[in-house]
Coordinates of C-alpha atoms in Angstrom, one line a residue:
M1327 CA -284.8 3.9 -44.6
R1328 CA -283.6 5.1 -47.7
I1329 CA -279.9 5.0 -47.8
A1330 CA -277.9 8.4 -50.4
P1331 CA -276.6 6.0 -53.4
L1332 CA -273.4 8.7 -52.4
L1333 CA -272.6 7.4 -48.9
V1334 CA -273.6 3.4 -50.4
C1335 CA -271.0 4.3 -53.4
T1336 CA -268.4 5.9 -50.7
T1337 CA -269.1 3.6 -47.9
L1338 CA -268.1 0.2 -50.0
A1339 CA -264.9 2.6 -51.1
M1340 CA -263.5 2.9 -47.9
S1341 CA -264.4 -0.6 -47.1
A1342 CA -262.1 -2.1 -50.0
W1343 CA -259.7 0.8 -49.5
A1344 CA -259.8 -0.4 -45.7
Q1345 CA -258.5 -4.3 -47.4
A1346 CA -256.7 -3.3 -49.8
P1347 CA -252.1 -2.9 -48.2
A1348 CA -251.0 0.3 -48.5
R1349 CA -248.8 1.4 -50.7
K1350 CA -245.3 2.4 -50.0
W1351 CA -244.1 6.2 -50.6
S1352 CA -241.4 7.6 -50.9
R1353 CA -243.0 10.8 -49.5
D1354 CA -245.3 12.0 -47.3
W1355 CA -247.0 12.7 -49.5
K1356 CA -249.5 15.8 -49.6
I1357 CA -252.5 17.0 -51.9
Y1358 CA -254.0 19.7 -52.6
V1359 CA -257.5 20.2 -54.6
I1360 CA -258.1 23.6 -55.5
T1361 CA -261.9 23.4 -58.2
H1362 CA -262.6 26.6 -59.6
T1363 CA -265.3 27.8 -62.7
H1364 CA -262.3 27.7 -66.2
A1365 CA -264.3 31.6 -66.7
D1366 CA -264.0 31.4 -70.7
I1367 CA -266.8 33.8 -71.8
G1368 CA -269.2 32.9 -74.4
Y1369 CA -266.9 30.2 -75.3
T1370 CA -270.7 28.4 -73.2
D1371 CA -273.5 31.1 -74.4
L1372 CA -274.7 34.8 -74.6
I1373 CA -272.3 36.5 -71.9
P1374 CA -276.0 37.3 -69.6
E1375 CA -276.8 33.7 -69.9
V1376 CA -272.9 32.7 -68.4
E1377 CA -273.1 36.0 -65.7
R1378 CA -275.4 34.0 -64.3
V1379 CA -274.4 31.0 -63.7
W1380 CA -271.0 31.9 -62.6
A1381 CA -273.2 33.8 -59.4
Q1382 CA -275.3 30.3 -58.9
G1383 CA -272.2 29.1 -59.0
M1384 CA -271.1 31.5 -56.1
D1385 CA -273.9 31.2 -53.8
M1386 CA -273.5 27.4 -53.9
A1387 CA -270.0 28.2 -52.7
V1388 CA -271.1 30.1 -50.5
D1389 CA -273.4 27.5 -49.2
A1390 CA -271.5 24.6 -49.5
S1391 CA -268.3 26.8 -47.5
Q1392 CA -271.0 25.5 -43.7
K1393 CA -269.1 21.0 -45.1
G1394 CA -265.8 23.0 -46.2
L1395 CA -265.8 23.4 -50.0
K1396 CA -263.4 26.0 -50.1
W1397 CA -263.4 27.3 -54.1
T1398 CA -261.5 30.0 -56.3
L1399 CA -262.2 32.7 -58.9
E1400 CA -260.5 32.5 -61.0
G1401 CA -260.3 35.9 -62.4
S1402 CA -261.5 39.4 -60.2
L1403 CA -263.8 39.5 -63.2
L1404 CA -266.1 36.7 -61.2
F1405 CA -267.1 39.1 -57.7
D1406 CA -267.6 41.8 -60.7
A1407 CA -270.5 39.6 -62.8
Y1408 CA -271.2 38.8 -58.5
A1409 CA -271.9 42.0 -57.0
R1410 CA -273.6 43.2 -59.7
H1411 CA -276.0 40.6 -59.9
R1412 CA -276.5 40.6 -56.0
K1413 CA -277.6 42.3 -53.8
P1414 CA -274.7 43.4 -51.1
E1415 CA -276.0 41.8 -48.2
K1416 CA -274.7 38.2 -49.9
V1417 CA -271.5 40.1 -51.3
K1418 CA -270.7 40.8 -47.9
Q1419 CA -271.3 36.7 -47.5
L1420 CA -268.5 36.2 -50.4
V1421 CA -266.5 39.1 -49.2
D1422 CA -266.5 37.2 -45.3
L1423 CA -265.4 33.9 -46.6
V1424 CA -262.2 35.9 -48.4
R1425 CA -261.2 37.4 -46.1
K1426 CA -261.1 33.8 -43.5
G1427 CA -259.6 32.0 -46.6
S1428 CA -263.1 29.4 -47.6
I1429 CA -262.8 31.7 -51.5
E1430 CA -259.1 32.5 -52.8
I1431 CA -260.6 35.8 -55.3
A1432 CA -257.8 35.2 -58.7
S1433 CA -255.6 39.0 -58.9
L1434 CA -256.1 38.6 -63.2
Y1435 CA -259.3 40.3 -64.0
T1436 CA -259.4 37.8 -66.4
N1437 CA -257.6 34.5 -68.8
I1438 CA -255.4 37.9 -71.0
E1439 CA -254.5 36.7 -74.3
Q1440 CA -250.8 38.0 -73.5
E1441 CA -249.4 39.0 -76.6
N1442 CA -252.2 41.4 -77.1
A1443 CA -251.5 43.7 -74.7
G1444 CA -249.2 47.3 -73.6
P1445 CA -247.5 47.3 -70.6
E1446 CA -250.0 49.4 -69.2
E1447 CA -252.2 46.9 -70.3
L1448 CA -251.5 44.1 -68.3
I1449 CA -250.5 46.3 -65.1
R1450 CA -254.6 47.2 -65.2
S1451 CA -254.9 43.9 -65.8
S1452 CA -254.8 43.5 -61.7
Y1453 CA -256.1 47.1 -61.1
Y1454 CA -259.5 45.6 -59.5
A1455 CA -258.5 42.8 -57.6
N1456 CA -256.0 45.0 -55.9
D1457 CA -256.7 47.9 -56.0
A1458 CA -260.4 48.7 -56.3
L1459 CA -261.3 45.3 -53.9
R1460 CA -258.2 46.9 -51.2
R1461 CA -260.2 49.6 -50.9
Q1462 CA -263.5 48.3 -51.0
Y1463 CA -263.2 46.0 -49.0
G1464 CA -259.8 45.1 -47.6
I1465 CA -258.9 41.8 -49.4
E1466 CA -255.9 41.4 -51.1
S1467 CA -255.5 38.7 -53.8
R1468 CA -251.8 36.8 -54.0
T1469 CA -252.8 35.1 -56.5
A1470 CA -252.9 35.3 -59.9
M1471 CA -254.3 32.1 -62.7
L1472 CA -253.9 31.8 -66.6
S1473 CA -256.4 29.4 -67.5
D1474 CA -257.0 27.7 -71.8
I1475 CA -254.8 30.4 -72.8
T1476 CA -250.6 28.5 -74.4
G1477 CA -247.7 31.5 -73.4
L1478 CA -246.6 33.9 -70.5
T1479 CA -245.0 36.8 -71.5
W1480 CA -241.3 37.9 -70.3
G1481 CA -243.3 41.4 -67.9
L1482 CA -245.9 39.7 -66.4
P1483 CA -244.0 39.2 -63.3
R1484 CA -242.8 42.5 -62.8
A1485 CA -246.0 43.4 -63.9
L1486 CA -247.8 40.7 -61.2
A1487 CA -245.2 41.5 -58.3
G1488 CA -245.4 45.1 -58.5
T1489 CA -249.8 45.3 -57.6
G1490 CA -248.6 42.0 -55.0
T1491 CA -249.0 39.6 -56.1
R1492 CA -246.8 36.1 -55.7
Y1493 CA -247.8 33.4 -56.9
L1494 CA -248.3 32.8 -60.8
L1495 CA -251.2 29.4 -61.4
F1496 CA -250.8 28.5 -65.3
G1497 CA -252.6 25.8 -67.1
P1498 CA -251.8 26.0 -70.5
G1499 CA -255.2 25.7 -72.3
A1500 CA -255.1 22.9 -76.2
Y1501 CA -256.1 25.0 -78.8
K1502 CA -252.3 24.4 -80.4
E1503 CA -251.1 24.2 -77.2
L1504 CA -247.0 24.3 -77.8
L1505 CA -245.6 23.5 -73.7
G1506 CA -247.1 19.9 -72.4
E1507 CA -244.2 18.3 -72.7
S1508 CA -242.5 21.5 -71.4
K1509 CA -238.9 20.6 -70.1
L1510 CA -239.8 23.8 -67.8
P1511 CA -239.5 22.9 -64.1
H1512 CA -242.8 22.0 -62.6
L1513 CA -242.4 24.5 -60.2
F1514 CA -240.4 27.5 -60.7
W1515 CA -239.7 31.6 -59.1
F1516 CA -240.7 33.1 -63.2
K1517 CA -238.8 36.5 -63.1
S1518 CA -238.3 39.2 -65.4
Q1519 CA -235.7 41.5 -66.3
D1520 CA -235.6 43.7 -62.6
G1521 CA -235.4 41.2 -61.3
S1522 CA -239.6 40.9 -59.8
R1523 CA -240.6 37.4 -59.3
V1524 CA -243.9 35.1 -58.8
L1525 CA -243.6 31.6 -57.6
T1526 CA -245.3 29.9 -61.0
Q1527 CA -246.6 26.8 -61.3
M1528 CA -247.4 25.6 -65.0
R1529 CA -249.3 22.6 -65.7
S1530 CA -247.6 19.8 -67.9
G1531 CA -246.3 15.9 -68.8
R1532 CA -249.0 13.6 -67.7
Y1533 CA -251.3 15.7 -65.6
R1534 CA -250.7 18.5 -67.5
D1535 CA -255.2 18.8 -68.1
Y1536 CA -256.4 21.3 -65.3
T1537 CA -258.7 18.6 -65.1
Q1538 CA -256.7 16.7 -63.4
A1539 CA -258.9 16.3 -59.8
K1540 CA -261.5 14.5 -61.0
I1541 CA -259.9 11.5 -59.1
F1542 CA -261.7 12.9 -56.4
L1543 CA -265.5 13.0 -58.2
K1544 CA -266.1 9.3 -57.7
A1545 CA -264.8 7.2 -54.3
D1546 CA -264.5 4.5 -56.9
A1547 CA -262.4 5.2 -59.2
M1548 CA -260.0 6.5 -55.6
Q1549 CA -257.5 4.4 -54.9
K1550 CA -256.4 4.2 -58.6
G1551 CA -255.9 7.4 -58.9
V1552 CA -254.7 8.7 -57.1
E1553 CA -251.9 5.6 -57.0
D1554 CA -251.4 6.1 -60.8
L1555 CA -250.2 9.5 -59.3
L1556 CA -248.2 9.5 -56.9
S1557 CA -246.4 7.0 -58.8
Y1558 CA -245.8 9.2 -61.3
Y1559 CA -245.3 12.2 -59.2
E1560 CA -241.9 8.8 -58.2
S1561 CA -241.3 9.0 -61.4
L1562 CA -240.0 11.9 -62.1
G1563 CA -237.1 11.8 -58.9
D1564 CA -234.9 14.6 -59.1
E1565 CA -237.3 16.7 -61.7
Y1566 CA -240.7 17.1 -58.6
P1567 CA -238.0 17.1 -55.2
Y1568 CA -241.2 18.3 -53.6
D1569 CA -243.9 16.3 -51.3
A1570 CA -247.2 18.5 -52.7
I1571 CA -249.2 18.2 -56.0
L1572 CA -251.6 20.5 -56.6
L1573 CA -254.8 19.0 -58.9
Q1574 CA -257.2 21.7 -60.6
L1575 CA -260.4 20.7 -60.6
A1576 CA -262.4 23.4 -63.6
F1577 CA -265.1 23.0 -66.9
D1578 CA -266.0 25.9 -68.1
N1579 CA -268.3 28.5 -67.3
V1580 CA -269.5 25.2 -64.5
N1581 CA -270.9 25.3 -61.3
P1582 CA -269.0 23.9 -58.0
Q1583 CA -268.7 20.2 -57.4
V1584 CA -269.8 19.6 -54.1
E1585 CA -269.3 15.9 -54.0
L1586 CA -265.9 16.4 -53.7
V1587 CA -266.1 18.0 -50.0
E1588 CA -267.5 14.2 -48.7
N1589 CA -264.9 12.4 -50.6
I1590 CA -261.8 14.1 -49.3
N1591 CA -263.0 13.0 -46.3
A1592 CA -263.9 9.8 -47.3
W1593 CA -260.2 8.9 -48.4
N1594 CA -258.8 10.6 -45.2
G1595 CA -260.7 9.1 -43.1
A1596 CA -259.0 5.6 -44.4
H1597 CA -256.1 6.6 -45.2
T1598 CA -252.8 8.5 -44.2
N1599 CA -250.6 9.4 -47.6
P1600 CA -251.2 11.1 -48.6
H1601 CA -253.4 13.1 -46.6
V1602 CA -255.8 15.6 -49.5
F1603 CA -257.3 19.4 -48.6
M1604 CA -259.8 20.9 -50.0
A1605 CA -258.0 24.5 -50.5
T1606 CA -256.9 27.1 -52.8
P1607 CA -254.1 28.2 -54.9
R1608 CA -252.3 30.2 -51.8
E1609 CA -252.7 27.9 -49.9
F1610 CA -250.6 25.2 -51.4
F1611 CA -247.9 28.0 -52.4
E1612 CA -247.4 28.9 -49.2
Y1613 CA -246.3 25.9 -48.1
I1614 CA -243.7 25.1 -51.3
E1615 CA -242.1 28.1 -50.4
K1616 CA -242.0 28.1 -46.8
K1617 CA -241.1 24.3 -47.2
Y1618 CA -238.9 25.4 -49.9
A1619 CA -238.1 28.5 -51.1
T1620 CA -234.4 28.4 -52.5
R1621 CA -234.0 25.1 -53.5
I1622 CA -237.3 26.8 -56.5
P1623 CA -234.8 26.7 -60.3
E1624 CA -235.5 30.2 -61.2
V1625 CA -237.2 31.2 -65.1
T1626 CA -236.5 34.3 -67.2
G1627 CA -237.0 35.0 -70.6
D1628 CA -240.1 34.8 -72.7
I1629 CA -242.5 31.7 -72.3
T1630 CA -243.6 31.7 -76.0
S1631 CA -247.5 32.1 -76.7
A1632 CA -248.8 29.3 -79.6
W1633 CA -251.6 32.7 -81.0
T1634 CA -249.0 35.4 -80.9
D1635 CA -250.9 34.6 -84.3
D1636 CA -253.4 36.2 -83.2
P1637 CA -253.1 39.8 -83.8
G1638 CA -252.0 39.7 -87.0
I1639 CA -254.6 37.5 -88.2
F1640 CA -257.3 39.5 -86.5
A1641 CA -255.5 43.1 -87.9
Q1642 CA -257.9 45.1 -88.1
A1643 CA -259.3 44.8 -84.5
T1644 CA -255.9 44.8 -83.2
G1645 CA -255.5 48.5 -84.6
M1646 CA -258.9 49.1 -83.3
K1647 CA -257.5 48.6 -79.8
R1648 CA -254.3 49.1 -79.5
K1649 CA -255.6 52.7 -80.4
A1650 CA -258.2 52.8 -77.8
A1651 CA -255.6 51.8 -75.6
A1652 CA -254.0 54.2 -75.9
E1653 CA -256.5 57.4 -76.4
I1654 CA -257.6 56.1 -73.4
L1655 CA -254.1 56.6 -71.0
A1656 CA -253.6 59.9 -72.7
A1657 CA -257.2 61.4 -72.0
E1658 CA -256.8 60.1 -68.6
K1659 CA -253.6 62.5 -69.0
F1660 CA -255.2 65.2 -69.8
A1661 CA -258.2 64.4 -67.6
T1662 CA -255.0 65.3 -64.7
I1663 CA -255.1 68.3 -65.5
D1664 CA -258.2 69.8 -66.6
E1665 CA -259.2 68.2 -62.9
L1666 CA -255.1 70.1 -61.4
L1667 CA -257.2 73.4 -63.2
G1668 CA -260.0 72.7 -61.5
T1669 CA -262.8 72.7 -64.3
D1670 CA -265.1 71.1 -63.6
R1671 CA -265.6 68.6 -67.2
P1672 CA -265.9 65.2 -66.6
Y1673 CA -263.8 62.5 -68.0

């Protein structure tokens, strides 16, 4: 009988775990592993090919959900692409899993460069998830994600909270990145000038990379990876008073790493602390909010992006974009008046 290599690797790793003395930790740790594709539009290939990969990955995530995989759509653009590339019955499968909690759709349409966006654009960036999808499918998004972006504008919590988004998962990008060794808390309520706020996790310090859940990709490397992880978080002391850690696994425009499910199940079968959850971001945030809401600090002010030179570097394109944004808003106002007057001119 031929035994699958993954099963051999997992069995050997479990045997080694059983022989190793259990580490004693100061807390009953919980690790929430979320996995998604980083929607880097046009970076790895032409956009039609990137959308094909996204749709293929969502097909795989739907199928693997039966094994326990949980998948996150980093932006609602991915759902938009899936709805254009797949038949309604496939879209319904995806929607059913969103309702069930096995898949989460993040509320921002894509990883918006906020320093190049006006207030109207910030508000509309979560329109598709929290208006169009809510109306059409009865689903809503509670979590926003920003990956490979280097800052947060002070007005963002107001724009997000106003559309029903309560949580923000922020993984700063590496290019010209300034926040990796930031003294900001790992978890904080990010509050706008009007008092609106979103519970925010910012990747920083040693585990700032949003690929750190890769420690669960290889069964024989998990023990050391988890021990190093918990040793680091325990070393933070009062800087990290929580008993739950969120780890991401994401690469640019890739398919799900389904092997995570077997490896995490194997870990939990051999360990009681930490317990590892295959999760969506919302599950992590809801746990943290329920247990620690009053102990989480608030942060106000602009977390300035390292890319604020972009509007000046691309001055002509920036000017065209700003002009178009203003004209579209004016056109919508006149179109509304037009409709109220009963004319039949198309918008």
